[in-house]
Short mmCIF file of C-alpha atoms and ligand atoms in Angstrom, two decimals:
data_model
loop_
_atom_site.label_atom_id
_atom_site.label_comp_id
_atom_site.label_asym_id
_atom_site.label_seq_id
_atom_site.Cartn_x
_atom_site.Cartn_y
_atom_site.Cartn_z
CA UNK A 1 26.02 29.50 4.39
CA UNK A 2 26.91 26.07 5.69
CA UNK A 3 25.32 22.68 5.05
CA UNK A 4 24.25 20.89 8.24
CA UNK A 5 24.10 17.40 6.72
CA UNK A 6 27.16 15.34 7.54
CA UNK A 7 28.21 17.25 10.67
CA UNK A 8 28.87 15.00 13.65
CA UNK A 9 26.78 15.56 16.79
CA UNK A 10 29.71 17.40 18.35
CA UNK A 11 30.15 19.63 15.29
CA UNK A 12 26.43 20.45 15.32
CA UNK A 13 26.68 21.38 19.00
CA UNK A 14 29.55 23.73 18.16
CA UNK A 15 27.50 25.40 15.43
CA UNK A 16 24.57 25.88 17.79
CA UNK A 17 26.90 27.34 20.43
CA UNK A 18 28.39 29.66 17.81
CA UNK A 19 24.96 31.24 17.16
CA UNK A 20 24.41 31.67 20.91
CA UNK A 21 21.97 28.82 21.52
CA UNK A 22 21.85 26.25 24.35
CA UNK A 23 23.16 22.68 23.75
CA UNK A 24 19.70 21.06 23.92
CA UNK A 25 18.81 22.90 20.72
CA UNK A 26 21.49 20.87 18.91
CA UNK A 27 19.75 17.66 19.93
CA UNK A 28 16.40 18.99 18.73
CA UNK A 29 17.93 20.12 15.46
CA UNK A 30 19.56 16.69 14.98
CA UNK A 31 16.16 15.08 15.42
CA UNK A 32 14.55 17.44 12.93
CA UNK A 33 17.22 16.66 10.34
CA UNK A 34 17.70 12.91 10.85
CA UNK A 35 14.54 11.66 12.59
CA UNK A 36 11.95 13.78 10.79
CA UNK A 37 13.91 14.34 7.57
CA UNK A 38 12.98 18.02 7.63
CA UNK A 39 14.84 20.36 5.28
CA UNK A 40 12.85 23.52 5.98
CA UNK A 41 13.78 25.46 9.13
CA UNK A 42 10.41 27.26 9.13
CA UNK A 43 8.68 23.94 9.82
CA UNK A 44 10.70 23.19 12.96
CA UNK A 45 7.77 23.91 15.22
CA UNK A 46 9.48 23.72 18.61
CA UNK A 47 11.93 26.50 17.63
CA UNK A 48 11.17 30.16 18.23
CA UNK A 49 10.82 32.45 15.22
CA UNK A 50 14.15 34.22 15.96
CA UNK A 51 15.97 30.86 16.13
CA UNK A 52 14.43 29.68 12.87
CA UNK A 53 15.51 32.94 11.24
CA UNK A 54 19.02 32.62 12.62
CA UNK A 55 19.29 29.09 11.26
CA UNK A 56 17.98 30.20 7.87
CA UNK A 57 20.50 33.01 7.67
CA UNK A 58 23.49 30.79 8.44
CA UNK A 59 22.70 27.25 7.29
CA UNK A 60 20.92 24.99 4.88
CA UNK A 61 19.99 21.29 4.82
CA UNK A 62 20.95 19.83 1.49
CA UNK A 63 19.99 17.03 -0.80
CA UNK A 64 21.99 16.23 -3.91
CA UNK A 65 20.34 16.91 -7.25
CA UNK A 66 18.61 13.85 -8.70
CA UNK A 67 19.80 13.74 -12.32
CA UNK A 68 18.00 10.56 -13.28
CA UNK A 69 15.98 7.92 -11.50
CA UNK A 70 15.39 4.43 -12.90
CA UNK A 71 13.29 1.56 -11.65
CA UNK A 72 14.02 -2.01 -12.68
CA UNK A 73 11.30 -4.51 -13.52
CA UNK A 74 12.26 -6.29 -10.24
CA UNK A 75 11.71 -3.12 -8.17
CA UNK A 76 15.38 -2.13 -7.84
CA UNK A 77 15.65 1.65 -7.85
CA UNK A 78 18.72 3.57 -9.02
CA UNK A 79 19.48 7.26 -8.68
CA UNK A 80 22.17 9.21 -10.49
CA UNK A 81 22.98 12.01 -8.05
CA UNK A 82 24.94 15.21 -8.63
CA UNK A 83 26.76 17.21 -5.99
CA UNK A 84 27.43 20.94 -5.87
CA UNK A 85 30.68 20.65 -7.87
CA UNK A 86 28.95 18.72 -10.65
CA UNK A 87 30.43 15.32 -9.73
CA UNK A 88 28.03 12.41 -9.94
CA UNK A 89 27.58 9.01 -8.30
CA UNK A 90 24.96 6.29 -8.27
CA UNK A 91 22.91 4.97 -5.35
CA UNK A 92 20.71 1.88 -5.49
CA UNK A 93 17.82 0.60 -3.41
CA UNK A 94 17.26 -3.16 -3.53
CA UNK A 95 13.86 -4.08 -2.11
CA UNK A 96 13.00 -7.45 -0.58
CA UNK A 97 9.50 -8.50 0.41
CA UNK A 98 9.20 -6.49 3.62
CA UNK A 99 12.55 -4.71 3.85
CA UNK A 100 15.43 -3.63 1.66
CA UNK A 101 18.99 -2.38 1.42
CA UNK A 102 20.31 0.92 0.19
CA UNK A 103 23.64 0.49 -1.55
CA UNK A 104 25.68 3.65 -1.11
CA UNK A 105 28.78 4.96 -2.89
CA UNK A 106 31.82 6.40 -1.19
CA UNK A 107 33.95 7.78 -4.03
CA UNK A 108 33.52 9.22 -7.52
CA UNK A 109 35.16 6.39 -9.45
CA UNK A 110 37.57 4.00 -7.75
CA UNK A 111 41.35 3.68 -7.59
CA UNK A 112 41.39 -0.07 -6.99
CA UNK A 113 40.65 -0.93 -10.61
CA UNK A 114 39.29 -4.46 -10.28
CA UNK A 115 39.20 -5.87 -13.77
CA UNK A 116 35.65 -7.19 -13.52
CA UNK A 117 34.12 -3.98 -12.18
CA UNK A 118 32.41 -1.32 -14.25
CA UNK A 119 33.06 1.30 -11.56
CA UNK A 120 36.73 0.38 -11.55
CA UNK A 121 36.94 1.33 -15.21
CA UNK A 122 36.07 4.89 -14.15
CA UNK A 123 39.22 6.46 -12.71
CA UNK A 124 39.01 7.98 -9.25
CA UNK A 125 38.00 11.65 -9.29
CA UNK A 126 37.56 12.32 -5.59
CA UNK A 127 36.34 11.01 -2.25
CA UNK A 128 32.81 11.78 -1.13
CA UNK A 129 32.49 13.65 2.14
CA UNK A 130 30.25 12.51 5.01
CA UNK A 131 27.49 14.85 3.86
CA UNK A 132 27.44 13.31 0.39
CA UNK A 133 27.45 9.77 1.79
CA UNK A 134 24.66 10.36 4.32
CA UNK A 135 22.59 12.30 1.78
CA UNK A 136 22.36 9.25 -0.50
CA UNK A 137 20.39 7.39 2.14
CA UNK A 138 18.24 10.45 2.78
CA UNK A 139 17.35 10.69 -0.93
CA UNK A 140 16.17 7.08 -0.82
CA UNK A 141 14.16 7.77 2.34
CA UNK A 142 12.59 10.83 0.72
CA UNK A 143 11.55 8.70 -2.25
CA UNK A 144 9.83 6.11 -0.07
CA UNK A 145 8.43 8.62 2.41
CA UNK A 146 10.11 6.95 5.40
CA UNK A 147 10.04 9.99 7.65
CA UNK A 148 9.94 10.19 10.59
CA UNK A 149 12.27 7.22 11.16
CA UNK A 150 10.12 4.09 11.56
CA UNK A 151 11.03 1.37 14.06
CA UNK A 152 13.47 -1.33 12.93
CA UNK A 153 10.65 -3.82 12.45
CA UNK A 154 8.46 -1.69 10.22
CA UNK A 155 10.96 0.11 8.03
CA UNK A 156 11.16 -0.62 4.36
CA UNK A 157 14.68 0.80 3.97
CA UNK A 158 16.10 -1.43 6.67
CA UNK A 159 19.70 -2.08 5.70
CA UNK A 160 22.72 -0.26 4.33
CA UNK A 161 25.40 -1.90 2.24
CA UNK A 162 28.52 0.13 1.55
CA UNK A 163 29.10 -1.59 -1.76
CA UNK A 164 28.46 1.11 -4.33
CA UNK A 165 31.07 3.09 -6.23
CA UNK A 166 34.47 3.35 -4.55
CA UNK A 167 36.63 1.58 -1.97
CA UNK A 168 35.25 2.73 1.41
CA UNK A 169 38.50 2.15 3.29
CA UNK A 170 40.30 4.50 0.88
CA UNK A 171 38.01 7.16 2.35
CA UNK A 172 37.96 5.90 5.91
CA UNK A 173 37.46 9.11 7.90
CA UNK A 174 34.45 10.37 5.94
CA UNK A 175 32.87 6.91 5.57
CA UNK A 176 33.19 6.20 9.30
CA UNK A 177 31.77 9.61 10.15
CA UNK A 178 28.83 9.04 7.81
CA UNK A 179 28.08 5.57 9.19
CA UNK A 180 28.11 6.92 12.75
CA UNK A 181 25.50 9.50 11.70
CA UNK A 182 23.37 6.91 9.89
CA UNK A 183 23.41 4.54 12.88
CA UNK A 184 22.84 7.19 15.55
CA UNK A 185 19.81 6.21 17.65
CA UNK A 186 18.40 9.75 17.82
CA UNK A 187 18.05 10.04 14.06
CA UNK A 188 18.05 7.64 11.13
CA UNK A 189 18.98 4.83 13.54
CA UNK A 190 19.96 1.99 11.22
CA UNK A 191 21.23 -0.76 13.52
CA UNK A 192 24.93 -1.55 13.15
CA UNK A 193 23.92 -5.17 12.59
CA UNK A 194 22.13 -4.01 9.47
CA UNK A 195 25.08 -2.13 8.01
CA UNK A 196 27.68 -3.97 5.95
CA UNK A 197 30.93 -2.40 4.83
CA UNK A 198 32.46 -4.16 1.87
CA UNK A 199 36.14 -3.78 1.09
CA UNK A 200 38.58 -5.08 -1.48
CA UNK A 201 40.92 -5.69 1.48
CA UNK A 202 42.63 -2.51 2.65
CA UNK A 203 44.46 -4.37 5.40
CA UNK A 204 45.55 -1.49 7.69
CA UNK A 205 41.94 -0.37 8.24
CA UNK A 206 40.04 -3.65 8.54
CA UNK A 207 40.40 -4.00 12.32
CA UNK A 208 39.10 -0.44 12.73
CA UNK A 209 35.79 -1.51 11.17
CA UNK A 210 35.31 -3.52 14.36
CA UNK A 211 37.08 -1.19 16.82
CA UNK A 212 35.59 2.11 15.69
CA UNK A 213 32.31 1.15 14.02
CA UNK A 214 31.11 -2.34 14.94
CA UNK A 215 29.36 -2.89 11.62
CA UNK A 216 29.38 -6.07 9.54
CA UNK A 217 32.30 -6.79 7.25
CA UNK A 218 32.33 -8.16 3.72
CA UNK A 219 35.52 -8.90 1.80
CA UNK A 220 35.68 -8.98 -1.99
CA UNK A 221 37.74 -12.14 -2.32
CA UNK A 222 36.87 -13.45 -5.79
CA UNK A 223 39.79 -15.90 -6.08
CA UNK A 224 41.38 -18.59 -3.92
CA UNK A 225 45.05 -17.95 -4.79
CA UNK A 226 47.22 -14.86 -4.91
CA UNK A 227 48.09 -15.55 -8.51
CA UNK A 228 44.48 -15.52 -9.64
CA UNK A 229 43.41 -12.71 -7.33
CA UNK A 230 46.24 -10.43 -8.47
CA UNK A 231 45.21 -11.05 -12.07
CA UNK A 232 41.77 -9.51 -11.45
CA UNK A 233 42.38 -7.30 -8.39
CA UNK A 234 45.62 -5.28 -8.53
CA UNK A 235 45.18 -4.44 -4.82
CA UNK A 236 46.25 -8.03 -4.11
CA UNK A 237 49.81 -7.11 -5.09
CA UNK A 238 49.80 -4.75 -2.13
CA UNK A 239 47.76 -6.79 0.36
CA UNK A 240 47.90 -10.53 -0.20
CA UNK A 241 45.11 -12.98 0.63
CA UNK A 242 47.05 -14.06 3.73
CA UNK A 243 47.35 -10.49 5.00
CA UNK A 244 43.65 -9.87 4.37
CA UNK A 245 42.66 -13.03 6.27
CA UNK A 246 44.94 -12.13 9.18
CA UNK A 247 43.20 -8.73 9.35
CA UNK A 248 39.86 -10.59 9.31
CA UNK A 249 41.03 -12.59 12.33
CA UNK A 250 41.64 -9.29 14.15
CA UNK A 251 38.17 -8.05 13.19
CA UNK A 252 36.64 -11.22 14.55
CA UNK A 253 38.73 -11.09 17.71
CA UNK A 254 36.94 -7.82 18.50
CA UNK A 255 33.45 -8.64 17.18
CA UNK A 256 33.33 -12.32 18.18
CA UNK A 257 33.25 -15.40 15.99
CA UNK A 258 29.47 -15.28 15.68
CA UNK A 259 29.74 -12.08 13.66
CA UNK A 260 30.28 -13.87 10.37
CA UNK A 261 32.45 -12.26 7.73
CA UNK A 262 30.97 -12.48 4.26
CA UNK A 263 33.36 -13.33 1.46
CA UNK A 264 32.06 -12.04 -1.84
CA UNK A 265 32.95 -14.34 -4.69
CA UNK A 266 32.16 -13.43 -8.26
CA UNK A 267 31.71 -16.49 -10.43
CA UNK A 268 33.77 -15.95 -13.58
CA UNK A 269 33.62 -18.53 -16.34
CA UNK A 270 36.77 -20.68 -16.70
CA UNK A 271 38.65 -18.49 -14.25
CA UNK A 272 37.68 -19.19 -10.64
CA UNK A 273 34.73 -21.56 -10.81
CA UNK A 274 36.12 -25.10 -10.59
CA UNK A 275 35.63 -27.61 -7.73
CA UNK A 276 39.36 -27.24 -7.04
CA UNK A 277 38.88 -23.47 -6.54
CA UNK A 278 36.10 -24.19 -4.02
CA UNK A 279 38.31 -26.65 -2.14
CA UNK A 280 41.14 -24.11 -2.00
CA UNK A 281 38.73 -21.60 -0.45
CA UNK A 282 37.73 -24.12 2.20
CA UNK A 283 41.41 -24.75 3.04
CA UNK A 284 41.97 -21.02 3.46
CA UNK A 285 39.00 -20.62 5.80
CA UNK A 286 40.07 -23.63 7.88
CA UNK A 287 43.66 -22.42 8.11
CA UNK A 288 42.62 -19.00 9.43
CA UNK A 289 39.72 -20.39 11.54
CA UNK A 290 37.31 -17.70 10.43
CA UNK A 291 33.58 -17.55 11.10
CA UNK A 292 32.79 -17.09 7.45
CA UNK A 293 30.11 -17.37 4.86
CA UNK A 294 30.26 -16.92 1.13
CA UNK A 295 28.14 -14.92 -1.19
CA UNK A 296 28.40 -16.35 -4.69
CA UNK A 297 27.69 -13.64 -7.22
CA UNK A 298 26.72 -14.43 -10.78
CA UNK A 299 28.76 -12.07 -12.94
CA UNK A 300 26.81 -9.21 -14.51
CA UNK A 301 28.49 -8.37 -17.81
CA UNK A 302 28.79 -4.70 -18.73
CA UNK A 303 29.68 -3.08 -22.08
CA UNK A 304 33.34 -3.72 -22.93
CA UNK A 305 34.18 -6.23 -20.16
CA UNK A 306 36.37 -9.30 -20.83
CA UNK A 307 34.61 -11.79 -18.57
CA UNK A 308 31.68 -14.13 -18.94
CA UNK A 309 29.41 -15.51 -16.21
CA UNK A 310 29.87 -19.10 -15.05
CA UNK A 311 27.13 -21.52 -16.02
CA UNK A 312 24.32 -22.16 -13.55
CA UNK A 313 25.47 -25.75 -13.14
CA UNK A 314 28.97 -24.69 -12.17
CA UNK A 315 27.74 -22.08 -9.72
CA UNK A 316 25.43 -24.59 -8.02
CA UNK A 317 28.16 -27.23 -7.87
CA UNK A 318 30.54 -24.66 -6.34
CA UNK A 319 27.95 -23.67 -3.75
CA UNK A 320 27.32 -27.31 -2.84
CA UNK A 321 31.01 -28.00 -2.15
CA UNK A 322 31.22 -25.02 0.20
CA UNK A 323 27.98 -25.96 1.97
CA UNK A 324 29.09 -29.55 2.44
CA UNK A 325 32.14 -28.16 4.24
CA UNK A 326 29.85 -26.27 6.60
CA UNK A 327 29.90 -22.81 5.00
CA UNK A 328 26.79 -20.97 3.95
CA UNK A 329 27.16 -20.18 0.27
CA UNK A 330 23.98 -18.73 -1.18
CA UNK A 331 23.92 -17.68 -4.79
CA UNK A 332 23.00 -14.05 -5.00
CA UNK A 333 20.02 -13.33 -7.17
CA UNK A 334 21.08 -10.65 -9.63
CA UNK A 335 18.97 -7.52 -9.14
CA UNK A 336 18.44 -4.49 -11.34
CA UNK A 337 20.37 -5.88 -14.31
CA UNK A 338 18.10 -4.15 -16.81
CA UNK A 339 19.11 -0.73 -15.44
CA UNK A 340 22.80 -1.59 -14.81
CA UNK A 341 22.21 -1.42 -11.05
CA UNK A 342 23.57 -4.86 -10.17
CA UNK A 343 26.75 -5.52 -8.26
CA UNK A 344 29.83 -4.10 -10.03
CA UNK A 345 27.79 -2.33 -12.71
CA UNK A 346 27.62 1.19 -11.27
CA UNK A 347 29.26 4.00 -13.16
CA UNK A 348 28.49 7.71 -13.26
CA UNK A 349 30.44 8.72 -16.36
CA UNK A 350 29.97 7.35 -19.85
CA UNK A 351 33.68 7.50 -20.62
CA UNK A 352 36.75 8.11 -18.48
S1 LIG B 401 34.93 -3.83 -7.04
FE1 LIG B 401 34.89 -2.16 -5.53
S2 LIG B 401 37.07 -1.85 -5.06
FE2 LIG B 401 37.02 -3.00 -7.00
S3 LIG B 401 37.08 -1.40 -8.59
FE3 LIG B 401 34.90 -1.89 -8.18
S4 LIG B 401 34.28 -0.32 -6.70
FE4 LIG B 401 36.53 -0.38 -6.68
#
């Protein structure tokens, strides 16, 4: 028996051909799976009984097991999901007034090991496959009953942020495959303008985010100098700030300058939060001539971490300096802190 979730359109066509059916059946099946969210072959009403039986004998349409589900007082919703081998990850839905983003994970644990990140304290176990990445969004859609796929304007689960557990560009093939499925217009159809891939800066793959996917890019920058960045993000010893920004230039050369790159910047007390740090960031952006905006993130402490959040005054002063230089620099409102669902807090194992 084979799971149909996570197969590309071409792979689904091959499966349909292998059971002796015509290609148009693959398109219908795709719509049942990704437009209607159907998991039961017997309910696929435009299929003959023999075809439904054939599908049932050879395939299934999976969802991961929901181990726990938590809802924050601010509406943020977190699922701990378990896959067939027992590995677990977390997925979060962050609602806004009339829309919301599903934050999906791409690995069990993470090899990058950023010092401020709860996920990074959980060693990498394995990559998720496209099925496991796509299924996270489908679990969220199941929970909110958003089947069949609503139009862009009316959907509640409107955006995807690839910012959960893991470094997506360490799992490029499966992440790209999953995002192509999630953005396919015949199914779930999340617009590429509403998908953001966030990376710690895996330089060799950044241009491909534009070339092969065309989704929005966010870079976890978190420091204005290599010395400081290397102290909290070991990946910076491999790919320096300069190399990351050069790769961003290539992304923007493909996507156009109007497709702003978001630089995520965690505000850590007495580490990266001075006016001088803000001015160094501005110099970097001017030097590389990037269409950029900043996302200032108040630090969410987690059990055992060494960092403290910057004071509100410092964060606001930092934001003001960036804005006076012409860069948007909103301060992210922390969401789901009471259920450890905020940025950098996800973790699926108690100890590692
Ligand atoms: S911030 Fe992202 S890249 Fe860094 S350790 Fe956490 S999950 Fe990995």
